[in-house]
Amino acid sequence: AQSVTQLDSHVSVSEGTPVLLRCNYSSSYSPSLFWYVQHPNKGLQLLLKYTSAATLVKGINGFEAEFKKSETSFHLTKPSAHMSDAAEYFCVVSDQGVWITGGGNKLTFGTGTQLKVEL
Amino acid sequence: DTGVSQDPRHKITKRGQNVTFRCDPISEHNRLYWYRQTLGQGPEFLTYFQNEAQLEKSRLLSDRFSAERPKGSFSTLEIQRTEQGDSAMYLCASSQGRDPKAYNEQFFGPGTRLTVL
């Protein structure tokens, strides 16, 4: 079984300050982990992905995430928030092991973190 | 536009009516997924297709739900005898099937928002 827990449902930061969105995962196999962003009335967009290569992953729009197996964490960070970053962010897990044994690589989403960026 | 498209974008129906949604995946993608997202929650997996074969269905997919992908291209999701609890955003995603590493990267459509009155 696979799951993710997003530790904060809402995060509020000031423009220009760092962003930290926290995520812990649980997976029976070697996981693939993702962060997706959802802007109002727009589709889900992939920010970045970890698939067992480098543990520090760089994504679009200046976002990064670090895979820490010992802590089962995959926190999303950005050095300096911009107003356009305000959106809902989802931490997502997919079991590569499940795919290898014939599974479908279905994605399991967290409940989301709403990021608010204030002037 | 070469992304995933969904139609309609919004659907309002009365309880007990049947509705059908369509998804057109990215053309070279042979995997297609359906998810459902209720207010304040993350998307939940419903079902997926490898070409025209439906390979997995979630327990969330009751008997009133049926999905098809007859020619391995577009897919339809039908809900019969809709209930108010079916109100949600229905999301479609697609991914490649040839490169194992690409299996994981799913590209999402804008969704169909269903409101059951």
CSV table of C-alpha atoms in Angstrom, one decimal:
chain,number,residue,atom,x,y,z
A,1,ALA,CA,0.0,0.0,0.0
A,2,GLN,CA,1.2,3.5,-0.7
A,3,SER,CA,0.1,6.8,0.8
A,4,VAL,CA,1.3,10.4,1.3
A,5,THR,CA,0.6,12.8,4.2
A,6,GLN,CA,0.8,16.5,3.6
A,7,LEU,CA,1.4,18.0,7.0
A,8,ASP,CA,-0.1,21.4,6.4
A,9,SER,CA,-3.4,22.1,4.7
A,10,HIS,CA,-2.6,25.8,4.4
A,11,VAL,CA,0.7,27.7,4.2
A,12,SER,CA,1.0,31.5,4.0
A,13,VAL,CA,4.2,33.3,3.2
A,14,SER,CA,5.2,36.8,2.2
A,15,GLU,CA,6.4,37.4,-1.3
A,16,GLY,CA,10.2,37.0,-1.5
A,17,THR,CA,10.4,34.7,1.5
A,18,PRO,CA,11.2,30.9,1.4
A,19,VAL,CA,8.5,28.3,0.8
A,20,LEU,CA,8.4,24.9,2.6
A,21,LEU,CA,5.6,22.4,1.9
A,22,ARG,CA,6.0,19.2,3.8
A,23,CYS,CA,5.2,15.7,2.7
A,24,ASN,CA,5.8,12.3,4.2
A,25,TYR,CA,5.2,9.1,2.2
A,26,SER,CA,4.6,5.4,2.9
A,27,SER,CA,5.4,2.8,0.2
A,28,SER,CA,6.0,-0.9,0.1
A,29,TYR,CA,8.3,-0.6,-2.8
A,30,SER,CA,10.9,1.8,-4.1
A,31,PRO,CA,8.6,4.8,-4.7
A,32,SER,CA,8.4,7.4,-7.4
A,33,LEU,CA,7.4,10.7,-5.9
A,34,PHE,CA,6.0,13.8,-7.5
A,35,TRP,CA,4.7,17.3,-6.7
A,36,TYR,CA,1.9,18.6,-8.8
A,37,VAL,CA,0.4,22.1,-8.7
A,38,GLN,CA,-3.2,23.1,-9.4
A,39,HIS,CA,-4.1,26.7,-10.2
A,40,PRO,CA,-7.8,27.6,-10.0
A,41,ASN,CA,-9.7,26.5,-13.1
A,42,LYS,CA,-6.5,24.9,-14.6
A,43,GLY,CA,-5.3,21.4,-14.9
A,44,LEU,CA,-2.8,19.7,-12.7
A,45,GLN,CA,0.8,20.5,-13.7
A,46,LEU,CA,3.8,18.4,-12.8
A,47,LEU,CA,6.4,20.5,-10.8
A,48,LEU,CA,9.0,17.8,-10.3
A,49,LYS,CA,9.6,14.1,-10.0
A,50,TYR,CA,11.8,11.7,-8.1
A,51,THR,CA,12.4,8.3,-9.7
A,52,SER,CA,15.4,6.8,-7.8
A,53,ALA,CA,18.0,9.0,-9.4
A,54,ALA,CA,19.4,12.1,-7.7
A,55,THR,CA,17.8,12.7,-4.3
A,56,LEU,CA,17.7,16.4,-4.8
A,57,VAL,CA,15.3,17.1,-7.6
A,58,LYS,CA,14.9,20.4,-9.4
A,59,GLY,CA,11.7,21.4,-11.0
A,60,ILE,CA,10.0,24.2,-12.8
A,61,ASN,CA,9.6,27.7,-11.5
A,62,GLY,CA,12.5,27.4,-9.1
A,63,PHE,CA,11.0,24.6,-7.0
A,64,GLU,CA,13.1,21.8,-5.5
A,65,ALA,CA,12.4,18.7,-3.4
A,66,GLU,CA,14.7,16.4,-1.5
A,67,PHE,CA,14.0,12.7,-1.2
A,68,LYS,CA,15.1,11.5,2.3
A,69,LYS,CA,14.5,7.8,2.7
A,70,SER,CA,15.5,7.7,6.4
A,71,GLU,CA,12.8,10.3,7.1
A,72,THR,CA,10.4,9.0,4.4
A,73,SER,CA,10.0,12.7,3.4
A,74,PHE,CA,9.8,14.6,0.2
A,75,HIS,CA,9.4,18.3,1.1
A,76,LEU,CA,9.0,20.9,-1.5
A,77,THR,CA,11.0,24.2,-1.2
A,78,LYS,CA,11.5,27.4,-3.1
A,79,PRO,CA,14.0,30.1,-2.0
A,80,SER,CA,11.8,33.1,-2.8
A,81,ALA,CA,8.0,33.0,-3.2
A,82,HIS,CA,6.3,34.9,-6.0
A,83,MET,CA,2.7,35.9,-6.1
A,84,SER,CA,2.1,33.6,-9.1
A,85,ASP,CA,3.0,30.6,-6.8
A,86,ALA,CA,-0.3,30.9,-5.0
A,87,ALA,CA,-2.1,27.6,-5.8
A,88,GLU,CA,-2.9,24.1,-4.4
A,89,TYR,CA,0.1,21.8,-4.2
A,90,PHE,CA,-0.2,18.0,-4.1
A,91,CYS,CA,2.4,15.5,-3.1
A,92,VAL,CA,2.0,12.2,-5.0
A,93,VAL,CA,3.4,8.7,-4.8
A,94,SER,CA,3.5,5.9,-7.3
A,95,ASP,CA,4.9,2.5,-6.7
A,96,GLN,CA,7.4,1.5,-9.4
A,97,GLY,CA,7.4,-1.9,-7.8
A,98,VAL,CA,3.7,-2.3,-8.5
A,99,TRP,CA,4.4,-1.5,-12.1
A,100,ILE,CA,7.1,-4.1,-12.3
A,101,THR,CA,4.8,-6.7,-11.0
A,102,GLY,CA,2.0,-5.7,-13.4
A,103,GLY,CA,0.4,-2.8,-11.6
A,104,GLY,CA,-0.8,0.4,-13.3
A,105,ASN,CA,1.4,3.1,-11.8
A,106,LYS,CA,-1.7,4.7,-10.5
A,107,LEU,CA,-1.0,7.8,-8.5
A,108,THR,CA,-1.9,8.3,-4.9
A,109,PHE,CA,-2.4,12.0,-4.0
A,110,GLY,CA,-2.1,13.7,-0.7
A,111,THR,CA,-4.9,16.0,0.5
A,112,GLY,CA,-3.1,19.1,-0.8
A,113,THR,CA,-1.6,22.2,0.7
A,114,GLN,CA,-3.0,25.6,-0.2
A,115,LEU,CA,-0.2,28.1,-0.6
A,116,LYS,CA,-1.0,31.7,-0.1
A,117,VAL,CA,1.5,34.4,-1.0
A,118,GLU,CA,1.0,37.9,0.5
A,119,LEU,CA,2.6,41.2,-0.4
B,1,ASP,CA,-2.9,22.1,-28.6
B,2,THR,CA,-1.4,18.6,-28.0
B,3,GLY,CA,-2.4,18.2,-24.4
B,4,VAL,CA,-5.1,16.0,-22.8
B,5,SER,CA,-8.6,17.4,-23.5
B,6,GLN,CA,-11.8,16.7,-21.8
B,7,ASP,CA,-15.4,17.4,-22.8
B,8,PRO,CA,-17.6,18.8,-21.4
B,9,ARG,CA,-15.8,21.1,-19.0
B,10,HIS,CA,-18.9,21.5,-16.9
B,11,LYS,CA,-22.0,19.3,-16.5
B,12,ILE,CA,-25.1,20.0,-14.4
B,13,THR,CA,-27.6,17.2,-14.1
B,14,LYS,CA,-30.5,16.1,-12.0
B,15,ARG,CA,-30.3,13.1,-9.7
B,16,GLY,CA,-31.1,9.9,-11.5
B,17,GLN,CA,-30.0,11.0,-14.9
B,18,ASN,CA,-27.1,9.4,-16.9
B,19,VAL,CA,-24.1,11.4,-17.9
B,20,THR,CA,-21.1,10.7,-20.2
B,21,PHE,CA,-17.7,12.4,-20.3
B,22,ARG,CA,-15.1,12.1,-22.9
B,23,CYS,CA,-11.3,12.2,-22.7
B,24,ASP,CA,-8.9,12.6,-25.6
B,25,PRO,CA,-5.3,11.7,-24.5
B,26,ILE,CA,-2.0,12.9,-26.0
B,27,SER,CA,-1.9,11.1,-29.3
B,28,GLU,CA,1.2,8.8,-28.7
B,29,HIS,CA,0.2,7.9,-25.2
B,30,ASN,CA,-1.2,4.4,-24.7
B,31,ARG,CA,-2.1,4.6,-21.0
B,32,LEU,CA,-5.2,6.5,-19.9
B,33,TYR,CA,-6.3,7.1,-16.4
B,34,TRP,CA,-9.5,8.4,-14.8
B,35,TYR,CA,-9.4,10.2,-11.4
B,36,ARG,CA,-12.1,11.9,-9.3
B,37,GLN,CA,-11.5,14.9,-7.1
B,38,THR,CA,-14.0,16.1,-4.5
B,39,LEU,CA,-13.9,19.5,-2.9
B,40,GLY,CA,-10.9,19.9,-0.6
B,41,GLN,CA,-9.4,16.6,-1.5
B,42,GLY,CA,-6.7,15.3,-3.8
B,43,PRO,CA,-7.6,13.3,-6.9
B,44,GLU,CA,-8.5,9.6,-6.3
B,45,PHE,CA,-7.8,6.9,-8.8
B,46,LEU,CA,-10.8,5.3,-10.5
B,47,THR,CA,-9.5,3.2,-13.4
B,48,TYR,CA,-6.9,2.9,-16.1
B,49,PHE,CA,-6.5,1.5,-19.6
B,50,GLN,CA,-3.5,0.1,-21.5
B,51,ASN,CA,-4.6,0.7,-25.1
B,52,GLU,CA,-8.2,-0.6,-25.2
B,53,ALA,CA,-7.9,-2.9,-22.3
B,54,GLN,CA,-9.2,-1.8,-18.9
B,55,LEU,CA,-6.6,-3.3,-16.5
B,56,GLU,CA,-7.6,-2.0,-13.1
B,57,LYS,CA,-10.7,-0.5,-11.4
B,58,SER,CA,-10.8,1.1,-8.0
B,59,ARG,CA,-13.4,0.1,-5.4
B,60,LEU,CA,-14.6,3.7,-5.8
B,61,LEU,CA,-16.0,2.7,-9.2
B,62,SER,CA,-19.4,1.4,-8.3
B,63,ASP,CA,-21.6,-0.6,-10.7
B,64,ARG,CA,-23.2,2.7,-11.9
B,65,PHE,CA,-19.8,3.7,-13.4
B,66,SER,CA,-18.5,2.3,-16.7
B,67,ALA,CA,-15.5,3.4,-18.7
B,68,GLU,CA,-14.5,2.4,-22.2
B,69,ARG,CA,-11.6,3.0,-24.6
B,70,PRO,CA,-12.9,1.2,-27.7
B,71,LYS,CA,-10.1,1.9,-30.1
B,72,GLY,CA,-7.3,2.6,-27.7
B,73,SER,CA,-7.5,6.4,-28.3
B,74,PHE,CA,-10.3,8.5,-26.6
B,75,SER,CA,-12.1,7.2,-23.6
B,76,THR,CA,-15.6,7.7,-22.2
B,77,LEU,CA,-16.7,7.6,-18.6
B,78,GLU,CA,-20.5,7.1,-18.0
B,79,ILE,CA,-22.3,7.4,-14.7
B,80,GLN,CA,-25.8,5.9,-14.6
B,81,ARG,CA,-28.5,7.1,-12.2
B,82,THR,CA,-26.4,9.9,-10.9
B,83,GLU,CA,-26.5,10.7,-7.1
B,84,GLN,CA,-25.6,13.9,-5.3
B,85,GLY,CA,-22.5,12.2,-4.0
B,86,ASP,CA,-21.2,11.9,-7.6
B,87,SER,CA,-20.7,15.6,-7.7
B,88,ALA,CA,-16.9,16.1,-8.3
B,89,MET,CA,-14.3,17.0,-10.8
B,90,TYR,CA,-13.5,14.0,-13.0
B,91,LEU,CA,-9.9,14.1,-14.3
B,92,CYS,CA,-8.3,12.2,-17.1
B,93,ALA,CA,-4.6,11.7,-17.5
B,94,SER,CA,-2.4,9.9,-20.1
B,95,SER,CA,1.1,8.5,-20.2
B,96,GLN,CA,3.4,6.7,-22.5
B,97,GLY,CA,3.7,3.0,-22.4
B,98,ARG,CA,7.0,2.2,-24.2
B,99,ASP,CA,9.6,3.7,-21.9
B,100,PRO,CA,9.4,2.2,-18.4
B,101,LYS,CA,10.5,5.4,-16.8
B,102,ALA,CA,7.8,7.3,-18.6
B,103,TYR,CA,5.1,5.2,-17.2
B,104,ASN,CA,5.0,7.3,-14.1
B,105,GLU,CA,4.7,10.7,-15.7
B,106,GLN,CA,1.0,11.4,-16.2
B,107,PHE,CA,-0.3,14.4,-18.0
B,108,PHE,CA,-3.7,15.7,-16.8
B,109,GLY,CA,-6.6,17.2,-18.7
B,110,PRO,CA,-8.5,20.2,-17.3
B,111,GLY,CA,-11.3,18.0,-15.9
B,112,THR,CA,-15.0,17.8,-16.1
B,113,ARG,CA,-16.9,19.3,-13.2
B,114,LEU,CA,-20.1,17.4,-12.5
B,115,THR,CA,-22.8,18.9,-10.3
B,116,VAL,CA,-25.8,16.7,-9.5
B,117,LEU,CA,-28.8,18.5,-8.2
